[in-house]
């Protein structure tokens, strides 16, 4: 028996060797450069013991994960592309040595098997995984601006075919166990209780691995040079439509896989390592890795020093889209029973129907069974009264953006719920202190601002007012995490953080539009810059009626700089609420949309493109950056990190830029001030850099060290 830091090797009575991976002091197994020497030693020992060993099974010593990938921290220590490439070559060499062992090697996978973990498994002859919900299999490197650097770009296409491999590597998607089995990524998918027994049975099959099953379509397309060219051309075109050339990893992935298929595995591995090293040093990958580190840090934070109270049941006030979404993440993710209350039975039924439809999509995709769907729906109840509210621990309010109505909701919950029940308001702009002004238990009142659609958007803002208790803060932060959200705690002020920086961005887009720039040109400019949707489309999605309610609140509370062009009244007068009413700036038919050109006449515009896309993007971006700095200096956000995560997860600020604060550091604060001053001269004082920017520029400071 050989025991060392992360690996334990044993050989059982049946001559099967077991290599257990258990990184000490870490919840998740990750592959680290420091382990290379240990792994080399074990592989040498395994090779020498060939005559005494029938096969090798690799398993995890952790209860809930196999290997979650390589340790990303080691990439930040690399000083050059060559150094990063050497890390990749080291991984390639180790996994090739594993593949070259003279007896069958089986990976027994339970829990996440991602990145370097899957590359390790791909080097094995067979892969067996548990059918547990926690088992996830994928190569998510592209989400960090990288490509799989330890053989993944070469082994996966050879195992499952070019089309599905490109889909996995270019998207970074994580496969559930049954999907991984269907695609041929794993050879078997079994209950966790028999995982090791089944792994032993695969050892008996001998060294030769089962050949990949390819569909007829796959054989026709990727089996010839012409077919492969068609696939790569289409993949490149599709990737550009989505990424707009902002993610260099995508082109590198296509290039490396193509090279390997045309010139062989050895040359493919060489270029894989080379391009991996280059990508590690790009600003895009550094920015994306900063998001990874930030979210990892935030998982350990609780919002306050107080211990969170336990939550057994949740209530939701309002059966609209927000209320329905909040109830869904509470049942589906947090696994808590939910009572939905609306003023009408139709409203409550609508929320229940919304949940049913989301669960039905999961059932059809075989993510959940019919029985699981029914069990989840039984966790939901709805009605028009306050029955059962005395049992609720948290009530999330999602009614109309009206101060008196929300104050009435506080009073109603205080009357019908427990003294300890937390009242969390999903207001998007009203100060929480005002909502809690008439509360008898203001310490239980807090803001919990979700983003639409709730089941998809990862951010939630937690907003305590001056009298919110520490226990209320930590309890709501814990609830948000259980719901699958990344919470940021922000100070109580109109618009909080996300809507406060979004408003000037949207206002400037409206200014550009009212200057005659075509709708699709404005939206296209910001999509090219890296936003998932353009600002005009976003207004349609959020709802023009919602925008019309939020903007006056911001102007009243924060001043004239939030006053945008007066377009809301004209649009709403023509029943243009956005997607929800079938028309706004765009007209909607099912999933299709196109610019509604009649809106130009309504707004007395004669559209003509005079500005290039980069100029438009900069105009819209600068007011957002200015407001983000004000929020930091006013204490609305606690750190640049929170500001960056809030902007990326809340409004889709381009992730490859790292967020507004990292972006300003990259451009240089002195340069940002210079550009803002130029815009102020050209377009008005709304572009004048705030005091915080001027001070930092004078001291040549950065937001991050």
XYZ file of C-alpha atoms in Angstrom:
705
model
C 0.000 0.000 0.000
C 1.211 3.505 -0.911
C -0.227 6.492 0.891
C 0.486 10.127 0.014
C -1.124 13.516 0.229
C -3.991 13.232 -2.258
C -3.784 9.639 -3.531
C -4.086 6.275 -1.863
C -3.287 3.093 -3.788
C -4.449 -0.326 -2.591
C -4.676 -3.750 -4.241
C -7.501 -6.036 -3.183
C -7.583 -9.845 -2.944
C -8.872 -10.088 -6.544
C -5.798 -8.280 -7.883
C -7.806 -5.114 -8.633
C -5.936 -1.915 -7.812
C -7.932 0.979 -6.318
C -6.642 4.529 -6.640
C -8.545 6.827 -4.280
C -8.341 10.598 -4.808
C -8.949 12.650 -1.677
C -7.406 16.121 -1.549
C -6.863 16.887 2.160
C -8.456 19.985 3.641
C -10.681 20.580 0.626
C -14.390 19.885 0.179
C -13.909 19.231 -3.545
C -11.206 17.222 -5.258
C -9.197 19.408 -7.629
C -6.082 18.564 -9.613
C -3.051 20.591 -8.611
C 0.401 20.946 -10.117
C 1.893 19.852 -6.808
C 0.309 16.421 -7.294
C 2.243 15.675 -10.497
C 5.164 14.104 -8.661
C 2.836 11.979 -6.520
C 0.878 10.828 -9.565
C 4.065 10.024 -11.507
C 5.277 7.875 -8.621
C 1.972 5.967 -8.425
C 1.849 5.388 -12.182
C 5.403 4.037 -12.109
C 4.409 1.696 -9.285
C 1.310 0.557 -11.215
C 3.386 -0.114 -14.313
C 5.902 -2.169 -12.363
C 3.095 -4.180 -10.747
C 1.587 -5.115 -14.108
C 1.935 -8.848 -13.562
C 0.247 -8.673 -10.151
C -2.629 -6.367 -11.169
C -5.705 -7.321 -13.167
C -7.025 -3.764 -13.536
C -7.257 -0.331 -11.927
C -10.336 1.506 -10.625
C -10.067 5.240 -9.916
C -12.523 6.571 -7.361
C -13.003 9.565 -5.080
C -12.577 9.607 -1.336
C -15.075 12.471 -1.131
C -18.717 11.569 -0.465
C -20.217 13.862 -3.089
C -17.727 14.575 -5.887
C -15.269 12.791 -8.167
C -12.896 15.515 -9.409
C -14.309 18.997 -9.939
C -11.500 20.060 -12.276
C -8.034 21.524 -12.076
C -7.277 24.054 -9.359
C -7.811 27.371 -11.156
C -5.595 29.196 -8.659
C -2.448 27.662 -10.173
C -3.175 29.395 -13.487
C -2.992 32.831 -11.840
C 0.553 32.033 -10.741
C 1.716 31.545 -14.336
C 3.944 34.382 -15.509
C 3.956 33.427 -19.187
C 2.111 31.449 -21.842
C 5.014 28.981 -21.929
C 4.636 28.308 -18.212
C 0.897 27.690 -18.603
C 1.505 25.439 -21.613
C 3.902 23.392 -19.518
C 1.140 22.777 -16.975
C -1.052 21.453 -19.793
C 1.738 19.213 -21.116
C 2.300 17.868 -17.623
C -1.376 16.885 -17.409
C -1.300 15.388 -20.900
C 1.762 13.312 -20.044
C 0.242 11.931 -16.831
C -3.052 11.022 -18.472
C -1.258 9.399 -21.413
C 0.722 7.290 -18.968
C -2.596 6.271 -17.406
C -3.994 5.368 -20.842
C -0.841 3.327 -21.596
C -1.160 1.015 -18.580
C -1.217 -2.598 -19.830
C -4.483 -3.508 -18.069
C -7.992 -1.979 -18.049
C -8.504 1.260 -16.155
C -12.010 2.227 -14.995
C -13.172 5.583 -13.609
C -15.948 5.141 -11.013
C -17.684 8.531 -11.006
C -20.104 9.910 -8.442
C -20.846 13.623 -8.228
C -19.223 16.347 -10.355
C -16.634 15.117 -12.860
C -15.600 18.284 -14.632
C -12.711 19.780 -16.584
C -9.480 18.042 -15.649
C -11.559 15.446 -13.794
C -13.271 14.404 -17.017
C -9.989 14.548 -18.920
C -8.602 12.080 -16.386
C -11.670 9.864 -16.882
C -11.354 10.103 -20.686
C -7.837 8.680 -20.407
C -9.331 5.573 -18.769
C -10.542 2.605 -20.798
C -14.030 2.730 -19.267
C -16.130 5.194 -17.316
C -18.974 4.188 -14.991
C -21.061 6.835 -13.258
C -23.777 6.932 -10.621
C -27.256 8.000 -11.687
C -27.435 10.463 -8.765
C -28.745 13.956 -9.447
C -25.443 15.369 -8.209
C -23.454 13.601 -10.941
C -22.486 16.128 -13.596
C -20.056 15.514 -16.428
C -18.542 18.212 -18.626
C -15.648 20.326 -19.859
C -16.528 23.859 -18.657
C -13.134 25.442 -19.446
C -14.620 27.737 -22.112
C -16.512 29.514 -19.313
C -13.131 30.546 -17.928
C -11.910 31.675 -21.343
C -9.868 28.487 -21.759
C -9.911 25.168 -23.594
C -9.469 21.698 -22.085
C -5.679 21.448 -21.873
C -5.007 17.880 -20.763
C -6.242 15.959 -23.777
C -9.936 16.791 -23.668
C -10.065 18.419 -27.096
C -8.532 15.286 -28.624
C -10.073 12.403 -26.672
C -13.694 13.526 -26.493
C -14.293 13.900 -30.286
C -12.675 10.493 -30.825
C -14.918 8.965 -28.175
C -18.370 10.407 -28.974
C -17.957 12.009 -32.406
C -17.275 15.535 -33.589
C -20.768 17.068 -33.397
C -21.618 16.225 -29.775
C -18.024 16.910 -28.670
C -18.095 20.407 -30.186
C -21.423 21.055 -28.476
C -20.002 20.048 -25.085
C -16.674 21.866 -25.384
C -17.941 25.091 -26.994
C -20.777 25.554 -24.494
C -19.126 24.105 -21.395
C -22.455 22.443 -20.605
C -22.622 19.893 -17.817
C -24.365 16.629 -18.670
C -26.570 14.704 -16.284
C -25.601 11.072 -15.833
C -28.204 9.554 -18.173
C -27.411 12.054 -20.924
C -23.700 11.308 -20.596
C -24.500 7.584 -20.983
C -26.730 8.216 -23.986
C -23.968 10.207 -25.715
C -21.369 7.556 -24.928
C -19.253 9.722 -22.632
C -19.672 7.022 -19.978
C -20.031 3.281 -20.574
C -22.549 2.651 -17.795
C -24.902 4.571 -15.503
C -25.970 2.779 -12.331
C -27.239 3.422 -8.776
C -24.504 4.685 -6.450
C -24.960 1.645 -4.214
C -23.552 -0.687 -6.880
C -21.123 1.724 -8.569
C -17.948 -0.043 -7.423
C -19.297 -3.528 -8.111
C -20.160 -2.487 -11.674
C -16.733 -0.859 -12.060
C -15.162 -4.233 -11.135
C -17.263 -5.963 -13.803
C -15.852 -3.595 -16.434
C -12.330 -4.549 -15.373
C -13.229 -8.118 -16.396
C -13.918 -6.932 -19.984
C -10.205 -6.445 -20.591
C -8.123 -3.616 -21.980
C -9.907 -2.896 -25.254
C -12.491 -0.145 -24.794
C -15.868 -0.218 -26.502
C -15.775 1.809 -29.709
C -17.894 4.937 -29.837
C -21.347 4.702 -31.313
C -21.835 7.314 -34.009
C -25.125 8.302 -35.572
C -25.596 8.035 -39.341
C -25.550 11.820 -39.488
C -22.268 11.893 -37.572
C -20.645 9.333 -39.908
C -21.791 11.185 -43.015
C -20.596 14.564 -41.819
C -17.458 14.052 -39.748
C -16.285 10.924 -41.595
C -14.962 12.959 -44.538
C -12.784 16.029 -44.940
C -15.598 17.883 -46.689
C -18.078 16.904 -43.980
C -15.739 18.099 -41.246
C -15.256 21.407 -43.067
C -19.023 21.917 -43.150
C -19.276 21.179 -39.408
C -16.441 23.544 -38.465
C -17.726 26.329 -40.740
C -21.219 26.063 -39.239
C -19.879 25.869 -35.675
C -17.711 28.932 -36.275
C -20.623 30.869 -37.744
C -22.950 29.933 -34.896
C -20.308 30.760 -32.287
C -19.693 34.195 -33.806
C -23.424 34.991 -33.793
C -23.466 34.308 -30.066
C -20.040 35.524 -28.929
C -19.423 38.284 -31.528
C -15.711 37.553 -31.529
C -15.326 38.554 -27.873
C -14.205 35.136 -26.628
C -10.875 34.015 -28.164
C -11.240 30.557 -26.575
C -13.969 29.659 -29.079
C -11.758 30.098 -32.141
C -8.920 28.309 -30.348
C -11.149 25.315 -29.525
C -12.273 24.956 -33.135
C -8.706 25.293 -34.396
C -7.268 22.738 -31.948
C -9.948 20.091 -32.556
C -9.680 20.530 -36.331
C -5.890 20.270 -36.191
C -6.004 17.087 -34.131
C -8.481 15.363 -36.434
C -6.476 16.304 -39.541
C -2.935 15.706 -38.261
C -3.302 13.086 -35.538
C -3.433 12.873 -31.767
C 0.204 13.776 -31.034
C 0.135 17.002 -33.029
C -3.333 17.738 -31.673
C -2.029 17.508 -28.098
C 0.910 19.779 -28.945
C -1.285 22.536 -30.298
C -3.783 22.021 -27.458
C -1.077 22.774 -24.880
C 0.239 25.715 -26.902
C -3.146 27.383 -27.317
C -4.057 26.648 -23.694
C -1.017 28.608 -22.551
C -1.867 31.545 -24.811
C -5.446 31.665 -23.524
C -4.367 31.642 -19.858
C -2.592 34.962 -20.432
C -5.486 36.722 -22.210
C -7.355 39.541 -20.469
C -10.612 37.725 -21.243
C -9.613 34.596 -19.341
C -8.226 36.626 -16.440
C -11.543 38.491 -16.202
C -13.604 35.287 -16.357
C -11.392 33.649 -13.737
C -11.896 36.667 -11.479
C -15.655 36.011 -11.613
C -15.044 32.383 -10.648
C -12.906 33.413 -7.658
C -15.410 36.078 -6.595
C -18.403 33.733 -6.619
C -16.378 31.086 -4.763
C -15.560 33.648 -2.053
C -19.171 34.784 -1.832
C -20.418 31.263 -1.156
C -18.587 31.438 2.179
C -20.154 34.764 3.216
C -23.352 35.127 5.266
C -24.210 38.819 4.974
C -23.820 39.408 8.728
C -22.164 37.886 11.799
C -25.445 36.460 13.107
C -26.363 32.814 12.734
C -29.218 32.374 10.206
C -32.547 31.091 11.503
C -33.865 27.842 10.068
C -36.497 28.069 7.335
C -39.143 25.366 6.985
C -41.865 27.118 4.959
C -42.055 30.129 2.656
C -44.923 32.378 1.555
C -45.177 34.461 -1.610
C -47.504 37.445 -1.990
C -48.502 37.967 -5.621
C -49.049 35.387 -8.338
C -47.581 37.380 -11.232
C -44.436 36.408 -13.130
C -42.109 37.470 -10.307
C -44.154 35.754 -7.600
C -44.460 32.606 -9.707
C -40.707 32.559 -10.344
C -39.872 33.111 -6.667
C -42.194 30.275 -5.645
C -40.547 28.036 -8.260
C -36.950 28.486 -7.060
C -38.164 28.037 -3.472
C -39.708 24.650 -4.279
C -37.366 23.406 -7.013
C -34.010 24.581 -5.635
C -34.506 25.308 -1.915
C -36.908 22.322 -1.604
C -39.250 24.276 0.665
C -43.073 24.156 0.692
C -44.614 27.423 -0.539
C -47.964 29.141 0.037
C -48.867 31.620 -2.737
C -51.387 34.321 -1.913
C -52.948 36.575 -4.520
C -55.943 38.935 -4.496
C -57.726 36.580 -6.892
C -57.914 32.827 -7.363
C -56.974 33.371 -11.003
C -53.703 34.971 -9.906
C -52.836 32.098 -7.580
C -53.799 29.544 -10.241
C -51.646 31.365 -12.784
C -48.611 30.984 -10.503
C -49.347 27.290 -9.993
C -49.737 26.813 -13.741
C -46.409 28.584 -14.334
C -44.706 26.164 -11.940
C -46.393 23.171 -13.537
C -45.209 24.219 -16.997
C -41.597 24.583 -15.816
C -41.680 21.170 -14.128
C -43.356 19.698 -17.213
C -40.422 20.875 -19.355
C -38.072 19.088 -16.970
C -40.216 15.937 -17.095
C -40.234 15.922 -20.890
C -36.444 16.232 -20.881
C -36.350 13.334 -18.371
C -34.652 15.475 -15.748
C -37.428 14.552 -13.317
C -39.993 11.742 -13.300
C -43.767 12.122 -13.302
C -43.808 11.129 -9.624
C -41.185 13.777 -8.780
C -43.165 16.387 -10.709
C -46.304 15.542 -8.738
C -44.379 15.602 -5.451
C -43.012 19.060 -6.241
C -46.449 20.404 -7.198
C -47.831 19.098 -3.878
C -45.328 21.406 -2.150
C -47.174 24.372 -3.670
C -50.497 25.739 -2.507
C -52.385 28.883 -3.430
C -55.338 30.984 -2.398
C -56.682 34.409 -1.545
C -56.529 34.275 2.253
C -53.846 34.229 4.935
C -54.453 30.672 6.121
C -51.252 28.864 7.161
C -49.332 32.174 7.346
C -48.826 31.528 11.075
C -46.509 28.664 10.057
C -44.367 30.603 7.558
C -40.798 31.625 8.360
C -40.272 34.003 5.418
C -42.862 35.797 3.281
C -41.590 37.251 0.001
C -43.764 40.058 -1.338
C -43.966 40.508 -5.118
C -46.885 42.894 -5.669
C -47.107 46.102 -7.717
C -44.509 48.843 -7.269
C -46.695 50.989 -5.023
C -45.504 52.202 -1.613
C -48.904 52.225 0.135
C -49.739 48.751 -1.173
C -46.421 47.354 0.044
C -46.868 48.986 3.470
C -50.303 47.364 3.650
C -48.694 44.000 2.834
C -46.309 44.469 5.783
C -49.264 45.169 8.090
C -51.211 42.149 6.805
C -48.282 39.776 7.300
C -47.565 41.139 10.779
C -51.235 40.520 11.661
C -51.459 36.960 10.310
C -47.926 35.524 10.653
C -45.625 34.684 13.568
C -43.729 37.383 15.454
C -40.524 35.956 13.980
C -41.711 35.838 10.333
C -39.421 37.756 7.984
C -41.069 40.075 5.450
C -38.885 40.255 2.319
C -40.019 42.747 -0.305
C -39.145 42.244 -3.967
C -39.290 45.949 -4.780
C -37.030 47.035 -7.606
C -36.698 50.696 -6.659
C -38.595 51.775 -3.509
C -36.364 52.316 -0.446
C -36.888 49.528 2.091
C -36.912 51.977 4.997
C -40.040 53.570 3.519
C -41.750 50.195 3.117
C -40.892 49.374 6.764
C -41.838 52.848 8.059
C -45.169 51.740 9.596
C -44.077 48.227 10.606
C -44.482 47.105 14.217
C -41.548 44.736 13.749
C -39.233 46.652 11.370
C -36.309 44.383 12.333
C -38.004 41.613 10.312
C -38.381 43.711 7.136
C -35.764 43.442 4.377
C -35.473 43.861 0.623
C -34.954 40.795 -1.555
C -34.728 41.991 -5.148
C -34.901 39.227 -7.759
C -34.423 39.672 -11.486
C -36.693 38.436 -14.235
C -37.067 35.651 -15.171
C -36.384 34.525 -11.616
C -35.741 30.877 -12.490
C -32.925 31.900 -14.866
C -31.283 35.056 -13.487
C -28.562 34.176 -10.950
C -28.444 37.383 -8.882
C -30.490 38.620 -5.946
C -29.922 41.874 -4.054
C -30.389 41.660 -0.283
C -31.262 45.114 1.070
C -31.439 45.708 4.823
C -32.726 49.074 6.059
C -31.299 50.807 9.133
C -33.355 48.739 11.586
C -33.133 45.305 9.933
C -31.680 42.762 12.368
C -28.476 40.867 11.642
C -30.337 37.551 11.954
C -32.843 38.672 9.306
C -29.971 39.511 6.924
C -28.135 36.193 7.368
C -31.393 34.189 7.164
C -32.395 35.799 3.867
C -28.882 35.396 2.434
C -29.051 31.692 3.346
C -32.485 31.395 1.681
C -31.210 33.067 -1.503
C -28.298 30.613 -1.701
C -30.661 27.660 -1.239
C -32.713 29.074 -4.116
C -29.605 28.816 -6.286
C -28.875 32.552 -6.279
C -25.737 34.606 -5.787
C -26.740 37.254 -3.218
C -25.054 40.631 -2.787
C -25.901 42.737 0.262
C -26.492 46.363 -0.755
C -27.372 49.535 1.119
C -30.941 50.820 1.179
C -31.370 53.517 -1.442
C -33.716 54.049 -4.407
C -32.814 51.646 -7.202
C -30.318 49.876 -4.893
C -27.318 48.956 -7.055
C -28.314 47.117 -10.222
C -31.253 49.304 -11.260
C -29.352 52.402 -10.225
C -26.529 51.684 -12.688
C -28.925 50.289 -15.296
C -31.123 53.408 -15.430
C -28.516 55.847 -16.844
C -27.428 53.182 -19.352
C -31.036 52.776 -20.545
C -31.584 56.542 -20.550
C -28.565 57.092 -22.777
C -29.742 54.376 -25.160
C -33.045 56.284 -25.350
C -31.129 59.529 -26.013
C -29.271 57.840 -28.880
C -32.559 56.493 -30.235
C -34.229 59.917 -30.022
C -31.251 61.363 -31.930
C -32.389 59.177 -34.837
C -30.283 56.029 -34.579
C -32.289 52.940 -35.665
C -33.483 50.585 -32.929
C -31.645 47.541 -34.292
C -28.438 49.583 -34.653
C -28.521 50.634 -30.987
C -29.266 47.102 -29.793
C -26.701 45.561 -32.151
C -23.978 47.912 -30.924
C -24.352 46.764 -27.319
C -24.667 43.089 -28.273
C -21.436 43.451 -30.276
C -19.884 45.034 -27.183
C -20.778 41.902 -25.203
C -24.199 42.381 -23.580
C -26.611 39.434 -24.054
C -29.360 41.759 -25.322
C -29.435 45.386 -26.386
C -30.939 48.099 -24.126
C -34.052 48.665 -26.263
C -34.800 44.940 -26.303
C -34.169 44.841 -22.559
C -36.737 47.569 -21.940
C -39.274 45.548 -23.920
C -38.426 42.459 -21.871
C -38.622 44.208 -18.493
C -41.798 46.024 -19.501
C -42.173 49.641 -20.570
C -44.849 50.039 -17.892
C -42.338 48.902 -15.230
C -39.758 51.361 -16.549
C -42.312 54.169 -16.388
C -42.846 53.464 -12.669
C -39.174 53.095 -11.741
C -37.695 56.168 -13.477
C -39.774 58.821 -11.615
C -38.815 57.214 -8.281
C -35.125 57.437 -9.179
C -35.456 61.048 -10.337
C -37.276 61.981 -7.113
C -34.794 60.207 -4.822
C -31.492 60.718 -6.659
C -31.837 63.789 -8.817
C -32.135 65.110 -12.354
C -29.287 63.019 -13.778
C -31.787 60.129 -13.893
C -34.193 62.071 -16.091
C -34.297 60.459 -19.524
C -36.181 61.344 -22.708
C -39.958 61.373 -22.244
C -40.985 58.348 -24.292
C -42.970 56.260 -21.787
C -46.266 58.148 -22.011
C -46.402 57.982 -25.809
C -45.580 54.274 -25.847
C -48.022 53.315 -23.103
C -50.699 55.500 -24.687
C -50.409 53.227 -27.716
C -50.609 50.102 -25.462
C -46.936 49.317 -25.986
C -45.797 47.576 -22.800
C -43.166 45.424 -24.499
C -43.170 41.669 -24.996
C -45.979 41.126 -22.489
C -48.446 43.089 -24.666
C -47.094 41.782 -27.971
C -45.526 45.078 -28.950
C -43.182 47.757 -27.677
C -40.254 48.922 -29.750
C -40.470 45.468 -31.318
C -43.529 43.489 -32.354
C -43.712 39.903 -31.075
C -45.206 36.818 -32.674
C -44.424 33.744 -30.600
C -40.649 33.595 -30.173
C -40.054 35.802 -33.208
C -39.634 39.542 -32.980
C -38.875 42.358 -35.353
C -38.588 46.130 -35.084
C -42.014 47.741 -35.177
C -41.272 50.578 -37.577
C -44.537 52.328 -36.726
C -42.925 53.281 -33.396
C -40.740 55.788 -35.266
C -43.805 57.734 -36.381
C -45.235 57.580 -32.864
C -42.022 59.143 -31.519
C -41.685 61.594 -34.468
C -38.398 60.052 -35.576
C -36.751 59.675 -38.961
C -34.231 56.855 -38.332
C -30.812 57.183 -39.881
C -27.529 55.674 -38.735
C -24.907 58.366 -38.071
C -22.813 56.801 -35.292
C -20.732 53.654 -35.507
C -21.501 50.816 -33.094
C -18.471 51.375 -30.864
C -19.411 55.025 -30.330
C -22.965 54.061 -29.369
C -21.761 51.368 -26.965
C -19.381 53.803 -25.267
C -22.077 56.457 -24.906
C -24.398 54.008 -23.167
C -21.647 52.500 -21.021
C -20.064 55.659 -19.586
C -23.070 56.794 -17.474
C -23.277 53.265 -16.046
C -19.605 53.359 -15.046
C -20.012 56.778 -13.453
C -22.989 55.606 -11.392
C -21.204 52.407 -10.338
C -18.400 54.503 -8.814
C -20.960 56.688 -7.019
C -22.561 53.517 -5.609
C -19.189 52.304 -4.328
C -18.338 55.656 -2.739
C -21.838 56.005 -1.240
C -21.521 52.563 0.363
C -24.396 51.121 -1.687
C -22.110 48.210 -2.543
C -19.478 46.923 -0.160
C -16.675 46.386 -2.660
C -15.741 46.583 -6.355
C -16.063 42.792 -6.368
C -19.745 42.992 -5.368
C -20.266 45.706 -7.962
C -18.763 43.580 -10.714
C -20.735 40.459 -9.785
C -23.946 42.487 -9.474
C -23.517 44.003 -12.948
C -22.585 40.702 -14.620
C -25.229 38.509 -12.969
C -27.925 41.185 -12.761
C -27.839 42.905 -16.146
C -25.432 40.830 -18.225
C -22.446 43.197 -18.203
C -19.953 41.462 -20.527
C -18.319 38.743 -18.385
C -15.117 38.738 -20.457
C -14.553 42.328 -19.290
C -14.834 41.270 -15.637
C -17.452 43.868 -14.623
C -17.507 47.686 -14.616
C -14.711 48.109 -12.071
C -12.309 45.631 -13.684
C -13.135 47.204 -17.036
C -12.209 50.672 -15.725
C -8.963 49.290 -14.307
C -8.168 47.708 -17.674
C -8.815 50.907 -19.674
C -7.228 53.064 -16.965
C -9.122 55.504 -14.751
C -7.211 58.484 -16.138
C -8.293 57.465 -19.646
C -11.925 56.924 -18.526
C -12.013 60.453 -17.057
C -10.558 61.872 -20.264
C -13.197 60.098 -22.402
C -16.009 61.230 -20.066
C -14.853 64.850 -20.275
C -14.849 64.641 -24.077
C -18.412 63.286 -24.022
C -19.517 65.969 -21.539
C -18.362 68.674 -23.945
C -20.158 66.993 -26.827
C -23.371 65.700 -25.227
C -23.848 67.441 -21.879
C -23.056 67.413 -18.169
C -24.583 63.976 -17.608
C -21.210 62.596 -18.779
C -19.107 64.639 -16.332
C -16.953 62.242 -14.265
C -17.993 61.971 -10.621
C -15.741 63.096 -7.773
C -14.681 59.521 -6.994
C -13.313 59.042 -10.500
C -11.555 62.411 -10.510
C -9.896 61.685 -7.149
C -8.717 58.234 -8.217
C -7.439 59.576 -11.529
C -5.460 62.278 -9.703
C -3.902 59.700 -7.378
C -3.430 57.176 -10.214
C -5.373 54.600 -8.192
C -7.048 51.376 -9.262
C -10.147 49.643 -7.915
C -8.269 46.351 -7.538
C -4.716 45.935 -6.278
